[in-house]
Structures are given as structure tokens and as C-alpha cells.
Amino acid sequence: MNSLSSDLSTRGKRLFIARHGETIFNLAGRIQGNDAHTPLTQRGFAQADEMGRALARYLDGFSGLDLVASDTGRALQTLSVVCEHIEMDWHQVTPDPRLREINMGEWEGVYYNDLNGQLQIDHDQGLFLTQAPGGENYRDIVSRLTTWIADQSFEQDMLLISHGMTSRVLRGLLTGQPPLALINAPMANSLPQGSMVQIVDGVETIVHLGAGEGEKA
């Protein structure tokens, strides 16, 4: 795929995209980033279970999927649970650091409440408007995801587990969303934690709508 603006083709293949389940940092109100290992909570495992059951029903016995995930523990944990439901071998996963969450630099592990307003958030859109010291902005996410998309041959259907902000940018790119003025990057609509979508040739369909909260890094 050479031009995201003009070619949204996945060659008719289905991309099932989801974020990881709730983690101990989500529950505690801490910024996760990518370096700290933040395991799933009981609710996070339940969300992964729900997505796995929903995907199994959707696939109706078909299991010929490429398995791809962010290389973070929480994404791989979520994938392992989903894989049980669709009877696929988790060890076949291709972890990719380009699918990681937005890098929060010096603020990783910090409690949101301790930032004292330093992190500006657009709550209507669910977006960070402040770049963390030493961290990324949304255009940085676009850059690494663009290279990831360009590397895909889309030879068979794919299951992909990523993160809140990153999966929204990825979905925005794959469905041809225009850049949001606030962040100068495409961004799909926010979905509750525990949701999964399917994208085929630029068209998104909800496979499962979760009951969790919106995105936080």
C-alpha cells in the first residue's frame, strides 16, 4: 500500500482490530506509555473474553488469521485470551513495536491527578492536546503506522491487538479519515474498552461493542 490517501485496499481481507483490556494502570488512573508492564485486571480479562467469544461467533469456525500485536505485555495478554476462543496458537503472533501506544516520555507511570493540569485533554474527542516531555505526538504515531501499513501484503485475514490512541489512528488511516485540526492527524471515533472492529477495503464494521471506558494511554 503506497498511498494511504488514495489506496485503502486490503485486497478484500478482513482486519480485526482491538485495543487491550483494562490494566492495573487504567484502574489506578496512571499513565501507561510502553515501558512498564501493566497486567490486565479481572475486568480486563473479562473484556478480552467477551471479544474472543464475539470474534468466534463472527468467524463461525474460520480461524485462518495472521496474529499481530503491539509488543507490550498487556496487548499480548489480551491476544492470548482471544486466541483461546478462536482456537489459534498464540505463539504464532508477530509482535511489532510500531503498534505500541503513544510514548508518554517522562510522564509514564505518573498519576493523572498529579499532573496538576499540565496534560491538556479534549474530553469531547478523548485526545491528549499536550505532548509529554520526551514523548510522542499524534503525527509520530501516524509516521510509524504508515510504515507498518506499507509493509503489509494482506494475503490473509488478520487479528490485531493494539492500544487506545494507536488503534484510533490506525483505524483513521485505514478508513481514510481526514486529519483532525486539533492534532493534525486522522483519528477514528472513540469506542469503549473491550470493543473490536473489522476493516475491509476502507470500510469499518463493529464486531463487538464493549462496555469499558474510553481511551487513555
PDB file of N, CA, C and O in Angstrom, residues 98-150:
ATOM      1  N   ARG A  98       5.896  -0.954  16.407  1.00  0.00           N
ATOM      2  CA  ARG A  98       5.223   0.159  15.733  1.00  0.00           C
ATOM      3  C   ARG A  98       3.757   0.258  16.134  1.00  0.00           C
ATOM      4  O   ARG A  98       3.113   1.292  15.914  1.00  0.00           O
ATOM      5  N   LEU A  99       3.225  -0.796  16.744  1.00  0.00           N
ATOM      6  CA  LEU A  99       1.834  -0.811  17.187  1.00  0.00           C
ATOM      7  C   LEU A  99       1.686  -0.417  18.653  1.00  0.00           C
ATOM      8  O   LEU A  99       0.598  -0.513  19.217  1.00  0.00           O
ATOM      9  N   ARG A 100       2.774   0.048  19.268  1.00  0.00           N
ATOM     10  CA  ARG A 100       2.722   0.473  20.662  1.00  0.00           C
ATOM     11  C   ARG A 100       1.843   1.715  20.843  1.00  0.00           C
ATOM     12  O   ARG A 100       1.522   2.407  19.894  1.00  0.00           O
ATOM     13  N   GLU A 101       1.538   1.983  22.123  1.00  0.00           N
ATOM     14  CA  GLU A 101       0.764   3.172  22.462  1.00  0.00           C
ATOM     15  C   GLU A 101       1.614   4.427  22.303  1.00  0.00           C
ATOM     16  O   GLU A 101       2.848   4.337  22.166  1.00  0.00           O
ATOM     17  N   ILE A 102       0.967   5.587  22.317  1.00  0.00           N
ATOM     18  CA  ILE A 102       1.678   6.849  22.261  1.00  0.00           C
ATOM     19  C   ILE A 102       2.709   6.899  23.392  1.00  0.00           C
ATOM     20  O   ILE A 102       2.418   6.531  24.529  1.00  0.00           O
ATOM     21  N   ASN A 103       3.926   7.285  23.060  1.00  0.00           N
ATOM     22  CA  ASN A 103       5.004   7.365  24.046  1.00  0.00           C
ATOM     23  C   ASN A 103       4.767   8.582  24.939  1.00  0.00           C
ATOM     24  O   ASN A 103       4.702   9.714  24.450  1.00  0.00           O
ATOM     25  N   MET A 104       4.650   8.351  26.243  1.00  0.00           N
ATOM     26  CA  MET A 104       4.363   9.437  27.174  1.00  0.00           C
ATOM     27  C   MET A 104       5.603   9.944  27.906  1.00  0.00           C
ATOM     28  O   MET A 104       5.500  10.706  28.865  1.00  0.00           O
ATOM     29  N   GLY A 105       6.789   9.528  27.455  1.00  0.00           N
ATOM     30  CA  GLY A 105       8.033  10.105  27.938  1.00  0.00           C
ATOM     31  C   GLY A 105       8.150  10.152  29.462  1.00  0.00           C
ATOM     32  O   GLY A 105       7.945   9.150  30.142  1.00  0.00           O
ATOM     33  N   GLU A 106       8.443  11.325  29.982  1.00  0.00           N
ATOM     34  CA  GLU A 106       8.681  11.496  31.417  1.00  0.00           C
ATOM     35  C   GLU A 106       7.414  11.313  32.250  1.00  0.00           C
ATOM     36  O   GLU A 106       7.499  11.173  33.477  1.00  0.00           O
ATOM     37  N   TRP A 107       6.274  11.319  31.602  1.00  0.00           N
ATOM     38  CA  TRP A 107       5.022  11.178  32.354  1.00  0.00           C
ATOM     39  C   TRP A 107       4.577   9.723  32.501  1.00  0.00           C
ATOM     40  O   TRP A 107       3.554   9.448  33.130  1.00  0.00           O
ATOM     41  N   GLU A 108       5.304   8.789  31.924  1.00  0.00           N
ATOM     42  CA  GLU A 108       4.905   7.390  32.075  1.00  0.00           C
ATOM     43  C   GLU A 108       4.899   7.001  33.549  1.00  0.00           C
ATOM     44  O   GLU A 108       5.852   7.285  34.288  1.00  0.00           O
ATOM     45  N   GLY A 109       3.837   6.360  33.994  1.00  0.00           N
ATOM     46  CA  GLY A 109       3.697   5.920  35.372  1.00  0.00           C
ATOM     47  C   GLY A 109       3.155   6.972  36.311  1.00  0.00           C
ATOM     48  O   GLY A 109       2.812   6.667  37.461  1.00  0.00           O
ATOM     49  N   VAL A 110       3.051   8.224  35.846  1.00  0.00           N
ATOM     50  CA  VAL A 110       2.556   9.309  36.686  1.00  0.00           C
ATOM     51  C   VAL A 110       1.027   9.198  36.810  1.00  0.00           C
ATOM     52  O   VAL A 110       0.338   8.826  35.865  1.00  0.00           O
ATOM     53  N   TYR A 111       0.506   9.519  37.988  1.00  0.00           N
ATOM     54  CA  TYR A 111      -0.937   9.571  38.160  1.00  0.00           C
ATOM     55  C   TYR A 111      -1.478  10.812  37.441  1.00  0.00           C
ATOM     56  O   TYR A 111      -0.901  11.903  37.559  1.00  0.00           O
ATOM     57  N   TYR A 112      -2.570  10.634  36.718  1.00  0.00           N
ATOM     58  CA  TYR A 112      -3.161  11.770  36.016  1.00  0.00           C
ATOM     59  C   TYR A 112      -3.412  12.936  36.968  1.00  0.00           C
ATOM     60  O   TYR A 112      -3.167  14.102  36.636  1.00  0.00           O
ATOM     61  N   ASN A 113      -3.892  12.633  38.159  1.00  0.00           N
ATOM     62  CA  ASN A 113      -4.222  13.690  39.116  1.00  0.00           C
ATOM     63  C   ASN A 113      -3.001  14.458  39.599  1.00  0.00           C
ATOM     64  O   ASN A 113      -3.134  15.578  40.099  1.00  0.00           O
ATOM     65  N   ASP A 114      -1.808  13.864  39.469  1.00  0.00           N
ATOM     66  CA  ASP A 114      -0.593  14.524  39.941  1.00  0.00           C
ATOM     67  C   ASP A 114       0.006  15.481  38.911  1.00  0.00           C
ATOM     68  O   ASP A 114       0.985  16.173  39.210  1.00  0.00           O
ATOM     69  N   LEU A 115      -0.556  15.510  37.716  1.00  0.00           N
ATOM     70  CA  LEU A 115      -0.008  16.390  36.686  1.00  0.00           C
ATOM     71  C   LEU A 115      -0.474  17.837  36.833  1.00  0.00           C
ATOM     72  O   LEU A 115       0.043  18.738  36.173  1.00  0.00           O
ATOM     73  N   ASN A 116      -1.471  18.049  37.697  1.00  0.00           N
ATOM     74  CA  ASN A 116      -1.913  19.409  38.027  1.00  0.00           C
ATOM     75  C   ASN A 116      -2.194  20.264  36.789  1.00  0.00           C
ATOM     76  O   ASN A 116      -1.753  21.410  36.682  1.00  0.00           O
ATOM     77  N   GLY A 117      -2.897  19.680  35.834  1.00  0.00           N
ATOM     78  CA  GLY A 117      -3.296  20.436  34.658  1.00  0.00           C
ATOM     79  C   GLY A 117      -2.255  20.556  33.575  1.00  0.00           C
ATOM     80  O   GLY A 117      -2.493  21.216  32.556  1.00  0.00           O
ATOM     81  N   GLN A 118      -1.053  19.963  33.762  1.00  0.00           N
ATOM     82  CA  GLN A 118      -0.025  20.051  32.719  1.00  0.00           C
ATOM     83  C   GLN A 118      -0.438  19.332  31.442  1.00  0.00           C
ATOM     84  O   GLN A 118      -0.047  19.728  30.343  1.00  0.00           O
ATOM     85  N   LEU A 119      -1.201  18.243  31.592  1.00  0.00           N
ATOM     86  CA  LEU A 119      -1.694  17.499  30.435  1.00  0.00           C
ATOM     87  C   LEU A 119      -3.078  18.000  30.083  1.00  0.00           C
ATOM     88  O   LEU A 119      -4.042  17.786  30.819  1.00  0.00           O
ATOM     89  N   GLN A 120      -3.180  18.682  28.945  1.00  0.00           N
ATOM     90  CA  GLN A 120      -4.467  19.173  28.476  1.00  0.00           C
ATOM     91  C   GLN A 120      -5.159  18.079  27.667  1.00  0.00           C
ATOM     92  O   GLN A 120      -4.551  17.483  26.778  1.00  0.00           O
ATOM     93  N   ILE A 121      -6.416  17.816  27.984  1.00  0.00           N
ATOM     94  CA  ILE A 121      -7.174  16.746  27.335  1.00  0.00           C
ATOM     95  C   ILE A 121      -8.454  17.316  26.747  1.00  0.00           C
ATOM     96  O   ILE A 121      -9.176  18.064  27.423  1.00  0.00           O
ATOM     97  N   ASP A 122      -8.725  16.989  25.494  1.00  0.00           N
ATOM     98  CA  ASP A 122     -10.007  17.301  24.894  1.00  0.00           C
ATOM     99  C   ASP A 122     -10.944  16.137  25.216  1.00  0.00           C
ATOM    100  O   ASP A 122     -10.851  15.069  24.600  1.00  0.00           O
ATOM    101  N   HIS A 123     -11.800  16.329  26.200  1.00  0.00           N
ATOM    102  CA  HIS A 123     -12.633  15.221  26.668  1.00  0.00           C
ATOM    103  C   HIS A 123     -13.733  14.862  25.670  1.00  0.00           C
ATOM    104  O   HIS A 123     -14.202  13.718  25.659  1.00  0.00           O
ATOM    105  N   ASP A 124     -14.141  15.821  24.824  1.00  0.00           N
ATOM    106  CA  ASP A 124     -15.154  15.501  23.811  1.00  0.00           C
ATOM    107  C   ASP A 124     -14.617  14.496  22.805  1.00  0.00           C
ATOM    108  O   ASP A 124     -15.309  13.564  22.397  1.00  0.00           O
ATOM    109  N   GLN A 125     -13.357  14.696  22.391  1.00  0.00           N
ATOM    110  CA  GLN A 125     -12.733  13.813  21.405  1.00  0.00           C
ATOM    111  C   GLN A 125     -11.917  12.702  22.058  1.00  0.00           C
ATOM    112  O   GLN A 125     -11.507  11.758  21.382  1.00  0.00           O
ATOM    113  N   GLY A 126     -11.635  12.832  23.360  1.00  0.00           N
ATOM    114  CA  GLY A 126     -10.785  11.850  24.023  1.00  0.00           C
ATOM    115  C   GLY A 126      -9.347  11.925  23.565  1.00  0.00           C
ATOM    116  O   GLY A 126      -8.703  10.891  23.346  1.00  0.00           O
ATOM    117  N   LEU A 127      -8.814  13.143  23.425  1.00  0.00           N
ATOM    118  CA  LEU A 127      -7.476  13.339  22.867  1.00  0.00           C
ATOM    119  C   LEU A 127      -6.570  14.085  23.830  1.00  0.00           C
ATOM    120  O   LEU A 127      -7.012  14.983  24.551  1.00  0.00           O
ATOM    121  N   PHE A 128      -5.295  13.719  23.825  1.00  0.00           N
ATOM    122  CA  PHE A 128      -4.283  14.482  24.545  1.00  0.00           C
ATOM    123  C   PHE A 128      -3.874  15.668  23.669  1.00  0.00           C
ATOM    124  O   PHE A 128      -3.487  15.483  22.515  1.00  0.00           O
ATOM    125  N   LEU A 129      -3.908  16.847  24.217  1.00  0.00           N
ATOM    126  CA  LEU A 129      -3.524  18.034  23.472  1.00  0.00           C
ATOM    127  C   LEU A 129      -2.135  18.523  23.847  1.00  0.00           C
ATOM    128  O   LEU A 129      -1.632  19.475  23.248  1.00  0.00           O
ATOM    129  N   THR A 130      -1.508  17.893  24.828  1.00  0.00           N
ATOM    130  CA  THR A 130      -0.163  18.256  25.270  1.00  0.00           C
ATOM    131  C   THR A 130       0.784  17.111  24.976  1.00  0.00           C
ATOM    132  O   THR A 130       0.487  15.958  25.312  1.00  0.00           O
ATOM    133  N   GLN A 131       1.910  17.394  24.353  1.00  0.00           N
ATOM    134  CA  GLN A 131       2.925  16.373  24.140  1.00  0.00           C
ATOM    135  C   GLN A 131       3.754  16.236  25.404  1.00  0.00           C
ATOM    136  O   GLN A 131       4.283  17.220  25.927  1.00  0.00           O
ATOM    137  N   ALA A 132       3.859  15.027  25.922  1.00  0.00           N
ATOM    138  CA  ALA A 132       4.622  14.798  27.146  1.00  0.00           C
ATOM    139  C   ALA A 132       6.101  15.081  26.917  1.00  0.00           C
ATOM    140  O   ALA A 132       6.613  14.844  25.817  1.00  0.00           O
ATOM    141  N   PRO A 133       6.801  15.570  27.915  1.00  0.00           N
ATOM    142  CA  PRO A 133       8.252  15.777  27.778  1.00  0.00           C
ATOM    143  C   PRO A 133       8.949  14.470  27.404  1.00  0.00           C
ATOM    144  O   PRO A 133       8.798  13.461  28.088  1.00  0.00           O
ATOM    145  N   GLY A 134       9.662  14.489  26.280  1.00  0.00           N
ATOM    146  CA  GLY A 134      10.336  13.287  25.810  1.00  0.00           C
ATOM    147  C   GLY A 134       9.416  12.282  25.159  1.00  0.00           C
ATOM    148  O   GLY A 134       9.841  11.165  24.840  1.00  0.00           O
ATOM    149  N   GLY A 135       8.153  12.653  24.937  1.00  0.00           N
ATOM    150  CA  GLY A 135       7.183  11.727  24.381  1.00  0.00           C
ATOM    151  C   GLY A 135       6.845  12.019  22.930  1.00  0.00           C
ATOM    152  O   GLY A 135       7.504  12.809  22.264  1.00  0.00           O
ATOM    153  N   GLU A 136       5.796  11.363  22.439  1.00  0.00           N
ATOM    154  CA  GLU A 136       5.369  11.486  21.052  1.00  0.00           C
ATOM    155  C   GLU A 136       4.169  12.417  20.925  1.00  0.00           C
ATOM    156  O   GLU A 136       3.446  12.659  21.898  1.00  0.00           O
ATOM    157  N   ASN A 137       3.926  12.866  19.694  1.00  0.00           N
ATOM    158  CA  ASN A 137       2.647  13.462  19.348  1.00  0.00           C
ATOM    159  C   ASN A 137       1.938  12.535  18.355  1.00  0.00           C
ATOM    160  O   ASN A 137       2.467  11.485  17.982  1.00  0.00           O
ATOM    161  N   TYR A 138       0.751  12.914  17.928  1.00  0.00           N
ATOM    162  CA  TYR A 138      -0.030  12.031  17.064  1.00  0.00           C
ATOM    163  C   TYR A 138       0.589  11.853  15.684  1.00  0.00           C
ATOM    164  O   TYR A 138       0.447  10.793  15.066  1.00  0.00           O
ATOM    165  N   ARG A 139       1.299  12.872  15.203  1.00  0.00           N
ATOM    166  CA  ARG A 139       1.966  12.719  13.914  1.00  0.00           C
ATOM    167  C   ARG A 139       3.064  11.652  13.990  1.00  0.00           C
ATOM    168  O   ARG A 139       3.333  10.974  13.004  1.00  0.00           O
ATOM    169  N   ASP A 140       3.681  11.504  15.150  1.00  0.00           N
ATOM    170  CA  ASP A 140       4.672  10.433  15.320  1.00  0.00           C
ATOM    171  C   ASP A 140       4.015   9.059  15.197  1.00  0.00           C
ATOM    172  O   ASP A 140       4.585   8.133  14.605  1.00  0.00           O
ATOM    173  N   ILE A 141       2.816   8.936  15.741  1.00  0.00           N
ATOM    174  CA  ILE A 141       2.083   7.668  15.616  1.00  0.00           C
ATOM    175  C   ILE A 141       1.741   7.410  14.153  1.00  0.00           C
ATOM    176  O   ILE A 141       1.893   6.292  13.657  1.00  0.00           O
ATOM    177  N   VAL A 142       1.280   8.452  13.463  1.00  0.00           N
ATOM    178  CA  VAL A 142       0.971   8.317  12.039  1.00  0.00           C
ATOM    179  C   VAL A 142       2.188   7.822  11.275  1.00  0.00           C
ATOM    180  O   VAL A 142       2.088   6.928  10.420  1.00  0.00           O
ATOM    181  N   SER A 143       3.347   8.370  11.576  1.00  0.00           N
ATOM    182  CA  SER A 143       4.574   8.005  10.859  1.00  0.00           C
ATOM    183  C   SER A 143       4.886   6.527  11.011  1.00  0.00           C
ATOM    184  O   SER A 143       5.149   5.830  10.023  1.00  0.00           O
ATOM    185  N   ARG A 144       4.847   6.019  12.240  1.00  0.00           N
ATOM    186  CA  ARG A 144       5.201   4.600  12.410  1.00  0.00           C
ATOM    187  C   ARG A 144       4.113   3.660  11.897  1.00  0.00           C
ATOM    188  O   ARG A 144       4.410   2.573  11.379  1.00  0.00           O
ATOM    189  N   LEU A 145       2.846   4.074  12.013  1.00  0.00           N
ATOM    190  CA  LEU A 145       1.781   3.232  11.495  1.00  0.00           C
ATOM    191  C   LEU A 145       1.757   3.218   9.966  1.00  0.00           C
ATOM    192  O   LEU A 145       1.413   2.205   9.359  1.00  0.00           O
ATOM    193  N   THR A 146       2.128   4.336   9.360  1.00  0.00           N
ATOM    194  CA  THR A 146       2.192   4.378   7.898  1.00  0.00           C
ATOM    195  C   THR A 146       3.213   3.378   7.376  1.00  0.00           C
ATOM    196  O   THR A 146       2.968   2.675   6.382  1.00  0.00           O
ATOM    197  N   THR A 147       4.356   3.276   8.052  1.00  0.00           N
ATOM    198  CA  THR A 147       5.360   2.292   7.624  1.00  0.00           C
ATOM    199  C   THR A 147       4.854   0.878   7.869  1.00  0.00           C
ATOM    200  O   THR A 147       5.115  -0.030   7.075  1.00  0.00           O
ATOM    201  N   TRP A 148       4.119   0.677   8.964  1.00  0.00           N
ATOM    202  CA  TRP A 148       3.573  -0.663   9.236  1.00  0.00           C
ATOM    203  C   TRP A 148       2.590  -1.068   8.143  1.00  0.00           C
ATOM    204  O   TRP A 148       2.657  -2.178   7.612  1.00  0.00           O
ATOM    205  N   ILE A 149       1.674  -0.172   7.794  1.00  0.00           N
ATOM    206  CA  ILE A 149       0.689  -0.478   6.757  1.00  0.00           C
ATOM    207  C   ILE A 149       1.372  -0.778   5.421  1.00  0.00           C
ATOM    208  O   ILE A 149       1.013  -1.714   4.709  1.00  0.00           O
ATOM    209  N   ALA A 150       2.384   0.030   5.094  1.00  0.00           N
ATOM    210  CA  ALA A 150       3.087  -0.155   3.822  1.00  0.00           C
ATOM    211  C   ALA A 150       3.772  -1.514   3.736  1.00  0.00           C
ATOM    212  O   ALA A 150       3.989  -2.040   2.638  1.00  0.00           O
TER     213      ALA A 150
END
